[in-house]
Coordinates of C-alpha atoms in Angstrom, one line a residue:
Chain E
M1 CA -30.6 60.6 -86.5
N2 CA -33.5 62.9 -85.7
I3 CA -37.2 62.5 -86.2
E4 CA -36.9 64.9 -89.7
I5 CA -34.6 63.0 -91.4
I6 CA -36.1 59.6 -90.7
T7 CA -39.4 61.0 -91.7
S8 CA -37.7 62.3 -95.4
D9 CA -36.5 58.9 -95.8
L10 CA -39.6 57.6 -95.8
L11 CA -41.0 59.8 -97.8
N12 CA -38.1 59.3 -99.7
V13 CA -39.0 55.6 -100.2
A14 CA -43.0 55.6 -99.8
T15 CA -42.6 58.2 -103.0
L16 CA -40.6 55.9 -104.6
V17 CA -42.2 53.0 -104.1
I18 CA -45.7 54.2 -105.4
M19 CA -43.6 55.6 -108.5
G20 CA -42.3 51.9 -109.2
I21 CA -46.2 50.6 -108.8
T22 CA -46.5 53.1 -111.3
G23 CA -44.7 52.7 -113.6
L24 CA -45.0 48.7 -113.4
A25 CA -48.7 49.2 -114.0
I26 CA -48.2 51.3 -117.1
A27 CA -46.0 49.0 -118.7
R28 CA -48.6 46.1 -118.1
I29 CA -51.8 47.8 -118.9
R30 CA -53.4 48.1 -122.3
N31 CA -55.6 50.9 -122.3
L32 CA -53.9 53.9 -123.2
F33 CA -56.7 56.1 -121.9
A34 CA -55.4 54.6 -118.4
V35 CA -51.5 54.9 -119.3
V36 CA -52.0 58.5 -119.3
M37 CA -53.7 59.0 -116.4
L38 CA -51.5 57.0 -114.8
S39 CA -48.5 58.8 -116.4
G40 CA -49.9 61.6 -114.5
I41 CA -49.6 60.4 -111.1
Y42 CA -46.2 59.1 -112.4
S43 CA -44.8 62.7 -112.2
L44 CA -47.0 64.0 -109.7
M45 CA -45.4 61.6 -107.8
G46 CA -41.7 62.5 -108.9
A47 CA -42.6 66.3 -108.7
T48 CA -43.2 65.6 -105.3
L49 CA -39.6 63.4 -104.7
Y50 CA -38.0 66.5 -106.4
V51 CA -39.3 68.8 -103.5
I52 CA -37.7 66.3 -101.0
L53 CA -34.5 66.1 -102.8
D54 CA -34.7 70.0 -102.6
A55 CA -35.0 70.4 -106.5
V56 CA -38.0 73.1 -106.1
D57 CA -37.7 74.4 -109.4
V58 CA -37.1 71.3 -111.4
A59 CA -40.1 70.2 -109.2
F60 CA -42.3 73.0 -110.4
T61 CA -41.5 72.6 -114.1
E62 CA -42.1 68.7 -113.7
A63 CA -45.6 69.7 -112.1
A64 CA -46.8 71.6 -115.1
V65 CA -45.7 69.8 -117.4
G66 CA -45.5 66.5 -117.0
A67 CA -48.7 66.7 -115.0
G68 CA -50.6 69.4 -116.7
A69 CA -49.3 69.9 -120.1
S70 CA -48.3 66.7 -121.1
T71 CA -51.4 64.8 -119.8
V72 CA -53.8 67.0 -122.1
L73 CA -51.2 66.3 -125.1
M74 CA -51.5 63.2 -124.6
I75 CA -54.9 62.5 -124.4
G76 CA -55.4 64.7 -127.8
T77 CA -53.3 62.4 -129.4
L78 CA -55.6 59.3 -128.2
A79 CA -58.6 60.5 -129.1
L80 CA -57.0 61.0 -132.9
T81 CA -55.3 57.6 -132.5
S82 CA -56.4 54.6 -130.6
D83 CA -56.9 54.2 -127.1
R84 CA -56.0 49.7 -127.2
E85 CA -52.3 49.2 -127.1
K86 CA -51.4 46.8 -130.2
A87 CA -49.8 43.6 -128.2
T88 CA -45.9 43.2 -129.0
P89 CA -44.4 40.1 -129.9
N90 CA -42.8 38.6 -126.6
T91 CA -39.5 37.6 -128.6
R92 CA -39.0 42.2 -128.7
A93 CA -39.9 42.7 -125.1
I94 CA -37.0 40.3 -124.5
K95 CA -34.5 41.8 -126.5
G96 CA -36.2 45.2 -124.7
L97 CA -35.8 44.0 -121.4
F98 CA -31.9 43.5 -122.0
V99 CA -31.4 46.8 -123.5
C100 CA -32.9 48.7 -120.6
T101 CA -30.5 46.3 -118.1
L102 CA -27.5 47.0 -120.1
I103 CA -28.2 50.6 -119.6
F104 CA -29.6 49.9 -115.9
A105 CA -26.1 48.9 -115.3
A106 CA -24.1 51.5 -116.8
L107 CA -25.9 54.1 -115.1
V108 CA -25.2 52.7 -111.7
Y109 CA -21.9 52.2 -112.7
G110 CA -21.7 56.2 -113.9
S111 CA -22.9 57.1 -110.2
V112 CA -20.6 55.1 -108.2
D113 CA -18.0 58.0 -109.2
M114 CA -20.6 60.2 -108.3
P115 CA -19.9 62.3 -104.6
L116 CA -22.0 61.6 -102.2
Y117 CA -25.3 63.7 -101.8
G118 CA -24.6 67.3 -100.1
D119 CA -21.4 66.8 -99.8
P120 CA -19.6 70.2 -99.5
A121 CA -15.9 69.2 -101.6
A122 CA -18.0 68.4 -104.5
P123 CA -16.6 70.1 -107.4
I124 CA -20.3 71.7 -108.7
H125 CA -20.2 73.4 -105.1
N126 CA -16.7 74.9 -105.9
H127 CA -17.0 76.1 -109.2
V128 CA -19.1 79.1 -110.5
A129 CA -22.0 78.1 -108.0
P130 CA -20.4 80.4 -104.6
R131 CA -20.0 83.2 -106.6
Y132 CA -23.9 83.5 -108.2
L133 CA -24.8 82.3 -104.5
G134 CA -23.1 84.8 -102.9
E135 CA -22.9 87.7 -105.3
S136 CA -26.0 87.4 -107.6
M137 CA -28.2 89.3 -105.3
G138 CA -25.5 92.6 -105.5
E139 CA -25.2 92.2 -109.3
I140 CA -28.6 91.3 -110.4
G141 CA -30.8 92.3 -107.8
L142 CA -33.3 89.6 -107.5
P143 CA -33.7 87.5 -104.2
N144 CA -34.4 84.1 -106.1
V145 CA -31.3 83.0 -107.3
V146 CA -32.7 80.3 -110.0
T147 CA -34.1 83.0 -111.3
S148 CA -31.2 85.2 -111.8
V149 CA -29.4 82.4 -113.0
L150 CA -31.8 81.6 -115.8
A151 CA -33.2 85.0 -116.6
S152 CA -29.5 86.8 -116.5
Y153 CA -26.6 84.7 -116.4
R154 CA -27.7 82.4 -118.3
G155 CA -30.3 84.7 -120.4
Y156 CA -28.9 83.9 -124.0
D157 CA -29.6 80.1 -123.2
T158 CA -33.1 80.6 -121.8
M159 CA -34.2 82.9 -124.4
G160 CA -33.0 80.0 -127.0
E161 CA -34.6 77.1 -125.0
T162 CA -37.9 79.0 -125.0
F163 CA -37.7 80.0 -128.4
V164 CA -37.4 76.5 -128.9
I165 CA -40.6 75.4 -126.5
F166 CA -42.5 78.1 -128.1
T167 CA -42.0 76.7 -131.6
A168 CA -43.0 73.2 -130.5
A169 CA -46.1 73.9 -128.5
V170 CA -47.0 76.2 -132.0
G171 CA -47.1 73.1 -134.0
V172 CA -48.5 70.4 -132.0
L173 CA -51.9 72.4 -131.3
T174 CA -51.6 73.3 -135.3
L175 CA -51.5 70.0 -135.5
I176 CA -54.2 69.5 -132.6
G177 CA -56.4 72.2 -134.0
R178 CA -56.6 71.5 -137.4
A179 CA -57.3 67.8 -137.6
R180 CA -60.8 68.7 -135.7
R181 CA -61.4 72.0 -137.2
K182 CA -64.9 71.6 -139.1
K183 CA -65.6 72.1 -142.9
G184 CA -67.3 75.3 -142.1
G185 CA -63.7 76.7 -142.2
K186 CA -65.0 79.1 -138.2
D187 CA -65.0 77.6 -135.3
G188 CA -68.5 77.9 -133.8
G189 CA -67.3 76.9 -130.3
R190 CA -67.1 79.3 -127.0
G191 CA -63.3 78.8 -126.7
S192 CA -62.0 77.3 -123.9
Chain Y
M1 CA -64.2 99.4 -113.1
T2 CA -65.3 98.4 -109.5
Q3 CA -64.6 94.6 -110.2
A4 CA -61.4 96.2 -111.6
I5 CA -60.1 97.9 -109.1
A6 CA -61.2 94.7 -107.0
L7 CA -58.9 92.5 -109.3
A8 CA -55.9 94.7 -109.4
A9 CA -56.0 94.7 -105.2
A10 CA -56.5 90.8 -105.3
L11 CA -54.2 90.2 -107.7
A12 CA -51.8 92.5 -105.3
G13 CA -52.1 90.8 -102.5
F14 CA -51.5 87.6 -103.9
W15 CA -48.3 88.7 -105.3
V16 CA -47.0 90.2 -102.0
L17 CA -48.1 87.3 -100.2
L18 CA -45.8 85.2 -102.1
S19 CA -43.0 87.5 -102.4
G20 CA -42.5 89.1 -99.6
Y21 CA -40.1 91.8 -100.5
W22 CA -40.3 95.1 -100.8
L23 CA -37.3 95.8 -103.2
P24 CA -37.6 98.8 -105.7
L25 CA -37.6 96.3 -109.0
I26 CA -39.5 93.6 -107.8
I27 CA -42.1 95.7 -106.5
I28 CA -41.8 98.0 -110.4
L29 CA -41.9 94.4 -111.9
G30 CA -45.2 93.9 -109.5
I31 CA -46.8 96.4 -110.7
A32 CA -46.1 96.0 -114.7
S33 CA -47.7 92.2 -113.9
I34 CA -50.6 93.4 -112.5
L35 CA -50.9 95.9 -114.7
L36 CA -51.1 93.5 -117.9
C37 CA -53.3 91.0 -115.8
V38 CA -56.1 93.6 -115.3
Y39 CA -55.4 94.1 -119.2
I40 CA -56.4 90.9 -120.7
A41 CA -59.0 90.7 -118.4
H42 CA -60.5 93.7 -119.6
R43 CA -60.0 92.9 -123.1
L44 CA -61.4 89.4 -122.3
D45 CA -64.8 91.1 -120.7
V46 CA -64.5 88.7 -117.7
C47 CA -64.0 91.8 -115.4
D48 CA -67.4 92.3 -114.7
H49 CA -70.0 90.9 -111.9
E50 CA -70.0 87.6 -113.0
G51 CA -66.1 87.5 -112.9
H52 CA -65.5 89.1 -109.8
P53 CA -68.3 89.1 -107.7
V54 CA -67.3 91.8 -105.0
H55 CA -71.2 92.5 -104.3
L56 CA -71.2 89.3 -102.4
T57 CA -68.2 90.5 -99.7
V58 CA -70.6 91.0 -97.3
P59 CA -73.2 88.9 -97.5
G60 CA -70.8 86.1 -98.3
L61 CA -69.6 86.5 -94.5
W62 CA -73.0 85.2 -93.2
Y63 CA -73.1 82.5 -96.0
F64 CA -70.1 80.4 -95.2
P65 CA -69.6 80.2 -92.2
W66 CA -73.3 78.4 -92.9
L67 CA -72.4 76.7 -95.5
V68 CA -68.9 75.8 -93.4
K69 CA -71.2 74.0 -90.9
E70 CA -73.4 72.1 -93.4
I71 CA -70.2 71.1 -95.0
V72 CA -68.9 69.7 -91.7
V73 CA -72.2 68.2 -90.8
S74 CA -72.4 66.1 -94.3
N75 CA -68.9 65.3 -94.2
I76 CA -69.5 63.2 -90.6
T77 CA -72.8 61.8 -92.3
V78 CA -71.3 60.7 -95.5
A79 CA -68.5 58.7 -93.4
K80 CA -70.4 56.8 -91.8
A81 CA -72.5 55.8 -94.3
I82 CA -69.1 54.7 -95.7
L83 CA -67.9 53.3 -92.8
F84 CA -71.5 51.6 -91.7
G85 CA -73.6 51.2 -94.6
G86 CA -76.5 53.0 -95.4
V87 CA -75.7 54.1 -99.0
R88 CA -78.9 54.4 -101.0
P89 CA -78.0 56.4 -104.2
Q90 CA -80.4 58.1 -105.6
V91 CA -81.3 61.2 -108.4
L92 CA -83.7 63.7 -107.5
R93 CA -84.5 67.4 -108.6
V94 CA -84.3 70.8 -106.9
K95 CA -85.9 74.3 -107.9
A96 CA -83.2 77.1 -108.1
S97 CA -85.5 79.9 -107.7
Q98 CA -82.5 82.9 -108.1
S99 CA -82.9 85.1 -110.8
D100 CA -79.6 85.1 -112.6
E101 CA -76.6 82.9 -113.4
L102 CA -75.0 83.7 -111.1
G103 CA -76.8 83.4 -108.4
Q104 CA -77.9 79.4 -109.4
T105 CA -74.2 78.7 -110.6
V106 CA -73.0 79.3 -106.5
Y107 CA -76.2 77.4 -105.8
A108 CA -74.8 74.2 -107.9
N109 CA -71.4 74.8 -106.5
S110 CA -72.3 74.5 -102.9
I111 CA -74.6 71.3 -103.9
T112 CA -71.2 69.7 -105.5
L113 CA -69.1 70.9 -102.5
T114 CA -71.3 69.6 -99.9
P115 CA -70.5 65.6 -99.6
G116 CA -73.1 63.4 -100.7
T117 CA -74.7 65.7 -103.1
V118 CA -73.5 66.3 -106.5
S119 CA -74.7 68.8 -109.1
I120 CA -74.7 67.1 -112.3
D121 CA -76.8 68.9 -114.7
V122 CA -78.7 73.1 -114.3
D123 CA -81.6 73.4 -116.4
N124 CA -84.2 75.4 -116.5
N125 CA -84.2 77.0 -113.1
Y126 CA -83.7 72.8 -111.9
I127 CA -81.0 71.8 -110.6
T128 CA -80.1 67.7 -111.5
V129 CA -78.9 65.7 -108.6
H130 CA -77.1 63.0 -107.3
A131 CA -77.4 62.0 -103.7
I132 CA -75.8 58.6 -101.7
M133 CA -77.9 58.2 -99.3
D134 CA -81.5 59.4 -97.4
G135 CA -80.0 62.0 -95.2
T136 CA -78.2 63.9 -97.6
A137 CA -81.0 65.1 -100.3
D138 CA -83.3 65.3 -97.5
G139 CA -81.6 68.1 -96.5
L140 CA -81.7 69.4 -100.2
R141 CA -85.3 68.3 -100.8
T142 CA -86.4 70.8 -98.1
G143 CA -85.1 73.9 -99.9
E144 CA -83.0 75.6 -96.8
M145 CA -80.2 76.1 -98.6
D146 CA -81.6 77.2 -101.5
Q147 CA -83.1 79.8 -99.6
K148 CA -79.9 80.4 -97.7
V149 CA -78.7 81.1 -101.4
C150 CA -81.2 83.4 -102.8
K151 CA -80.6 86.2 -99.6
L152 CA -77.4 85.8 -100.4
M153 CA -77.8 87.2 -104.0
G154 CA -80.6 89.5 -102.8
D155 CA -82.9 87.8 -103.8
P156 CA -86.6 87.4 -103.4
V157 CA -87.1 84.9 -100.6
S158 CA -90.2 82.1 -102.0
E159 CA -91.3 80.3 -98.7
S160 CA -92.7 77.5 -100.4
G161 CA -91.3 74.1 -100.8
S162 CA -89.1 73.3 -103.1
A163 CA -88.6 69.8 -103.5
K164 CA -89.7 68.1 -106.7
A165 CA -89.7 64.2 -107.6
Chain A
M1 CA -51.1 78.9 -74.2
A2 CA -48.3 77.1 -77.1
A3 CA -48.7 74.2 -75.3
A4 CA -52.9 74.1 -76.1
L5 CA -52.7 75.4 -79.8
D6 CA -50.4 72.3 -80.2
I7 CA -53.1 69.9 -78.8
I8 CA -55.6 72.0 -80.9
S9 CA -53.9 71.7 -84.3
W10 CA -52.9 68.0 -83.7
I11 CA -57.3 66.9 -83.4
F12 CA -57.1 69.2 -86.2
I13 CA -54.7 67.1 -88.2
V14 CA -55.5 63.5 -86.9
G15 CA -59.0 64.6 -87.8
G16 CA -58.0 65.5 -91.5
I17 CA -56.4 62.5 -91.9
A18 CA -59.1 60.5 -90.5
F19 CA -61.5 61.8 -92.8
C20 CA -58.6 61.7 -96.3
L21 CA -58.9 57.8 -94.6
I22 CA -62.4 57.4 -95.3
G23 CA -62.4 59.0 -98.0
G24 CA -59.7 56.9 -99.7
Y25 CA -61.5 53.8 -98.5
G26 CA -64.7 54.8 -100.1
L27 CA -62.8 55.4 -102.8
I28 CA -62.4 51.5 -102.8
K29 CA -65.4 50.4 -101.7
L30 CA -68.2 52.3 -102.8
K31 CA -69.9 50.8 -106.3
D32 CA -70.0 53.3 -109.2
V33 CA -68.4 56.5 -110.0
Y34 CA -71.0 58.8 -108.9
A35 CA -71.0 57.1 -105.6
R36 CA -67.4 58.1 -105.5
L37 CA -67.1 61.6 -106.2
H38 CA -68.9 62.0 -102.9
A39 CA -65.8 60.6 -101.5
A40 CA -63.7 62.0 -103.0
S41 CA -65.2 64.7 -101.9
L42 CA -65.0 63.7 -98.6
I43 CA -61.6 64.2 -99.3
D44 CA -61.5 67.4 -101.2
T45 CA -63.4 68.9 -98.0
L46 CA -62.9 68.0 -94.7
G47 CA -59.6 66.1 -95.0
V48 CA -57.8 68.6 -97.0
G49 CA -59.2 71.5 -94.6
L50 CA -59.1 70.3 -91.2
I51 CA -55.3 69.2 -92.1
L52 CA -54.8 72.6 -93.6
V53 CA -56.6 74.7 -90.6
G54 CA -54.3 72.2 -88.7
L55 CA -51.3 73.4 -90.3
M56 CA -52.2 76.6 -89.6
F57 CA -52.3 76.3 -86.2
Q58 CA -48.9 75.3 -86.0
A59 CA -47.5 78.1 -88.1
G60 CA -49.2 81.2 -85.9
L61 CA -49.8 84.6 -87.4
T62 CA -47.4 84.5 -90.4
L63 CA -47.3 84.6 -94.0
V64 CA -47.3 81.1 -94.1
T65 CA -51.3 81.1 -92.5
A66 CA -51.9 83.4 -95.5
K67 CA -50.9 80.9 -97.8
L68 CA -52.0 78.0 -96.1
A69 CA -55.6 79.9 -96.4
L70 CA -54.8 80.7 -99.7
I71 CA -54.7 76.6 -100.9
L72 CA -57.9 76.6 -98.7
V73 CA -59.5 78.5 -100.7
F74 CA -58.2 77.6 -104.2
I75 CA -59.6 73.9 -103.5
F76 CA -62.2 75.3 -102.2
F77 CA -63.4 76.8 -105.0
T78 CA -62.1 74.8 -107.4
S79 CA -63.2 71.5 -106.4
P80 CA -66.6 71.8 -107.1
T81 CA -66.6 72.7 -110.4
A82 CA -63.5 70.0 -111.0
T83 CA -66.2 67.5 -109.8
H84 CA -69.3 68.5 -111.8
A85 CA -67.4 68.6 -114.8
L86 CA -66.7 64.8 -114.5
A87 CA -69.9 64.0 -113.4
R88 CA -71.0 65.8 -116.4
A89 CA -68.4 64.2 -118.9
A90 CA -69.2 60.6 -117.2
I91 CA -73.5 61.3 -118.2
N92 CA -72.7 62.8 -121.5
H93 CA -71.0 59.4 -122.3
D94 CA -73.7 57.0 -121.1
V95 CA -72.2 56.4 -118.0
L96 CA -75.7 56.1 -116.0
P97 CA -76.0 56.2 -111.7
E98 CA -77.0 53.2 -110.4
V99 CA -80.3 53.9 -108.8
D100 CA -83.5 52.4 -107.6
T101 CA -86.6 53.4 -109.7
E102 CA -86.5 54.3 -113.7
D103 CA -88.4 57.4 -113.0
E104 CA -84.9 58.1 -111.8
R105 CA -82.4 57.2 -114.8
E106 CA -85.2 58.9 -117.0
M107 CA -84.4 62.2 -115.1
V108 CA -80.5 61.4 -116.1
R109 CA -80.9 60.6 -119.5
S110 CA -82.9 63.8 -119.9
T111 CA -80.3 65.5 -118.6
K112 CA -78.0 64.6 -121.5
T113 CA -76.6 68.2 -123.9
P114 CA -78.4 68.4 -127.4
S115 CA -75.7 67.3 -129.7
E116 CA -74.1 64.0 -127.8
A117 CA -78.4 63.2 -127.1
A118 CA -78.2 63.0 -131.1
K119 CA -75.4 60.7 -131.6
Chain C
M1 CA -43.4 63.1 -84.7
M2 CA -46.8 63.7 -85.6
Y3 CA -46.0 65.3 -89.0
A4 CA -44.8 62.0 -89.9
A5 CA -47.8 60.5 -88.9
A6 CA -50.3 62.8 -91.0
A7 CA -47.6 62.6 -94.0
A8 CA -48.0 58.9 -93.8
G9 CA -51.8 58.7 -93.4
V10 CA -51.3 61.0 -96.6
V11 CA -49.1 58.3 -98.7
V12 CA -51.3 55.9 -97.4
T13 CA -54.7 57.5 -98.8
M14 CA -52.5 58.1 -101.8
L15 CA -52.5 54.2 -102.5
L16 CA -55.6 54.1 -102.1
A17 CA -56.2 56.3 -105.2
L18 CA -53.7 54.6 -107.0
V19 CA -55.2 51.5 -106.5
R20 CA -58.7 52.8 -107.6
A21 CA -56.9 54.4 -110.9
L22 CA -55.1 51.1 -111.3
I23 CA -58.4 48.8 -110.8
G24 CA -60.6 51.3 -113.4
P25 CA -62.7 50.8 -114.7
N26 CA -63.5 53.5 -116.7
I27 CA -62.1 56.0 -117.8
Y28 CA -63.7 58.6 -115.2
N29 CA -62.9 56.2 -112.5
R30 CA -59.5 57.3 -113.5
I31 CA -59.7 60.7 -113.8
L32 CA -61.6 60.9 -110.4
A33 CA -58.5 58.9 -108.9
V34 CA -56.0 61.3 -110.4
N35 CA -57.4 64.3 -109.4
V36 CA -57.8 63.2 -105.5
F37 CA -54.2 61.9 -105.7
G38 CA -53.2 65.6 -107.0
T39 CA -55.1 67.2 -104.2
L40 CA -53.4 64.7 -102.0
S41 CA -49.9 65.2 -103.5
V42 CA -50.1 69.1 -102.7
M43 CA -51.1 67.8 -99.3
L44 CA -48.0 66.1 -98.8
I45 CA -46.0 68.9 -100.1
A46 CA -47.3 71.2 -97.8
I47 CA -46.8 68.4 -94.5
Y48 CA -43.1 68.2 -95.6
G49 CA -42.5 71.5 -95.7
F50 CA -43.4 71.6 -91.9
V51 CA -41.4 68.3 -91.7
D52 CA -38.6 70.1 -92.9
D53 CA -39.0 73.1 -91.2
R54 CA -39.0 75.1 -94.5
P55 CA -42.6 76.3 -95.4
E56 CA -41.6 78.2 -98.2
F57 CA -42.7 74.7 -100.3
L58 CA -45.9 76.0 -99.9
D59 CA -45.8 78.5 -102.9
L60 CA -45.6 75.1 -104.7
A61 CA -48.7 73.9 -103.5
I62 CA -50.2 76.5 -104.6
V63 CA -48.8 76.0 -108.2
Y64 CA -50.2 71.9 -107.8
A65 CA -53.6 73.1 -106.4
L66 CA -53.9 75.2 -109.4
I67 CA -52.5 73.3 -112.1
N68 CA -54.0 70.3 -110.7
F69 CA -57.7 72.0 -111.4
I70 CA -56.4 73.2 -114.4
G71 CA -55.2 69.5 -115.5
T72 CA -59.0 68.1 -114.6
I73 CA -60.9 70.2 -116.6
A74 CA -58.7 69.9 -119.5
V75 CA -58.8 66.5 -119.3
T76 CA -62.6 66.0 -118.8
K77 CA -63.9 68.8 -121.4
Y78 CA -61.4 66.9 -123.7
V79 CA -63.2 63.5 -123.0
T80 CA -66.9 64.7 -123.5
F81 CA -66.4 66.6 -126.0
K82 CA -63.5 64.8 -127.9
D83 CA -62.1 68.5 -128.7
M84 CA -59.6 71.0 -127.6
G85 CA -61.9 74.2 -127.1
H86 CA -63.1 74.0 -130.8
G87 CA -67.3 72.9 -130.1
D88 CA -69.4 71.5 -132.4
D89 CA -71.3 74.2 -134.6
G90 CA -72.7 76.5 -132.0
D91 CA -73.0 73.5 -129.6
P92 CA -74.5 74.6 -126.4
A93 CA -72.8 72.2 -124.8
G94 CA -69.6 74.4 -124.3
D95 CA -70.0 75.1 -121.1
I96 CA -68.0 73.5 -118.9

C-alpha cells in the first residue's frame, strides 16, 4: 500500500470520527442555536468526505445547501420560535432507538449485496456511463461530463428539479419575509 | 467606466483561471456571463470607486508588502502570548485620519487582519479597537498604520501622534 | 534546485501547521470570545497563508498556483469582514469584553448601535 | 508523507475548533468556531488535492472559501438584527 492510499483512508476515518462526534453532540445538546451551528460543521465535514470519495458535484451541493443556505434558514426559523428544545419523555427515545437500529440493520443488510467500491464490473459502470464518458464531448461539446449529463442528457429532469427548488426557496423567503415586515408596509432597511 | 472595464477584466481572468478551456462554445458562454454580471453590477450601482477601487492598485504595491510584514510580526507576538502567557485584553480608541469612508474601511480592515487587534466599531473618525496584549496595542497607538493607509489613499499625512485613551 | 524548492515549501507548510495548532490551542485556552477572535485570526492569516504558499511552491508555475493565490486573496479579504461582523454582533447583544478599567468598558458600551441600545 | 502530516495538523486543529463549538458557551463562540472550521475545511480540501495528486479540487476550495464567508456574514447579520435584510425603520445599524 502506498502512502496516498493510507492518507486517504486515515482522512476518511478522521472525517467520519468528527462527523460522529458532531452527530452525538447534536442529539444531546438542548440549545438549538448550538445545534444549528454544529449541523453546519456536520455539513462541511460531509462535503469534505464527498470530496475524498470523489463525488465532487455532490460536495458542491452539500457545501452550498447544507453549510450555507440551510444554516441561514434554520437560524431564521429559530428567530421565529424558541431556541430551547423541549425535553422528550424517555420512552419515546427508546422507541426511536429501536426504529433507528432496525433501519440501520436493514441498510447494512442491503449494502452486503453492493459491488465493491470502484469495481469495474459493477452494473453502474456498464450501462450508460461508458457512453457519457466517451462520447459526451463530441455530442454535447462541454468538457465537464457531469454538466453535460445534468444539463443535456437529463435536461428536462433538471429543469423540473430547478423549478421545484426555486418554488421552495420563494415559499420560504415569503414566509420569513412576511412575518418580519413592519406595520408601515415598506421596509426601511437597506437590504443585504 | 474604468471600474466597469476593470470588473470585466477581473471576471474574465477568473473565468479563464477556473475553466482553462479555449473552445468557442465555452468562450461565448463565458463572455455572456461576464456581460450579465457587469450589467447587474452596473444596475446595482456597486461599480463605483468604492466597490471596485482600481485607483489603489499602484499604491497598493507598496502598502501590501508592509501589511504582510506587520501580519507576520504580530502573528509571532500573539502566538508567543498564547503559548507562554502575557495576554492582557484591552480596548482603545484610535484616530482614523483618512478623508473618506473607503480609507477608513481599509484602515479598519487592516487593523482586524493583523492578529492581536480587532476593530469593533468605526464612528466619527475614530476606530474602537480590541487588543489582546500591550505589544499589539502599542503598535496602533503610535499611529504608524494610520499614516500608511493615508499615504495609500493619497490623503495628507498628519504628523501628530494619533492615539487617544 | 527541485530539492531546495521542496525544502522551502515544507518549511512553509510546517510553519503554517504550527500557527494553525497554536491558534486552535488559543481557541480553547483564551478567556472570552474577543480574545478568541485573535486566536482565530492567527489561523486565518499566517496559518492559511503559509500552508497555501508552501503548496504553491509544490505546484510550481501552473494554473494550480494561480488558484491557490486566489484562495489566499479571498481569505485575506473576507476574514477581517467576518471577524468585525462577529465582534459587532456580540457587542450589540451585551457580550462585553473582559477588560481592566471601567473607562474601557464605557468605551465599548458607547459603540452599541442606537436601535439596540434603546431596547 | 509531508502532505499526510499537514492534513493531520489541520484535522487536529479542526478537533480543537469542534471542542470550542461544543462547549460554547454562547452563540458567538460557536459562530467563531464554525468560521474557523470552514477555513480549515478549505485547507483540508486543498491539501487533499495534493495528496491525491489531482489539484483540480481547488475549484471546490475556492467555492468553500466564498460560501464560508457568506454563511458567516449571514448568520452574524441575522443574530445581530434578528431580521433578514429588513432593518428597523431607517435603522443606521444595517450596514454590516
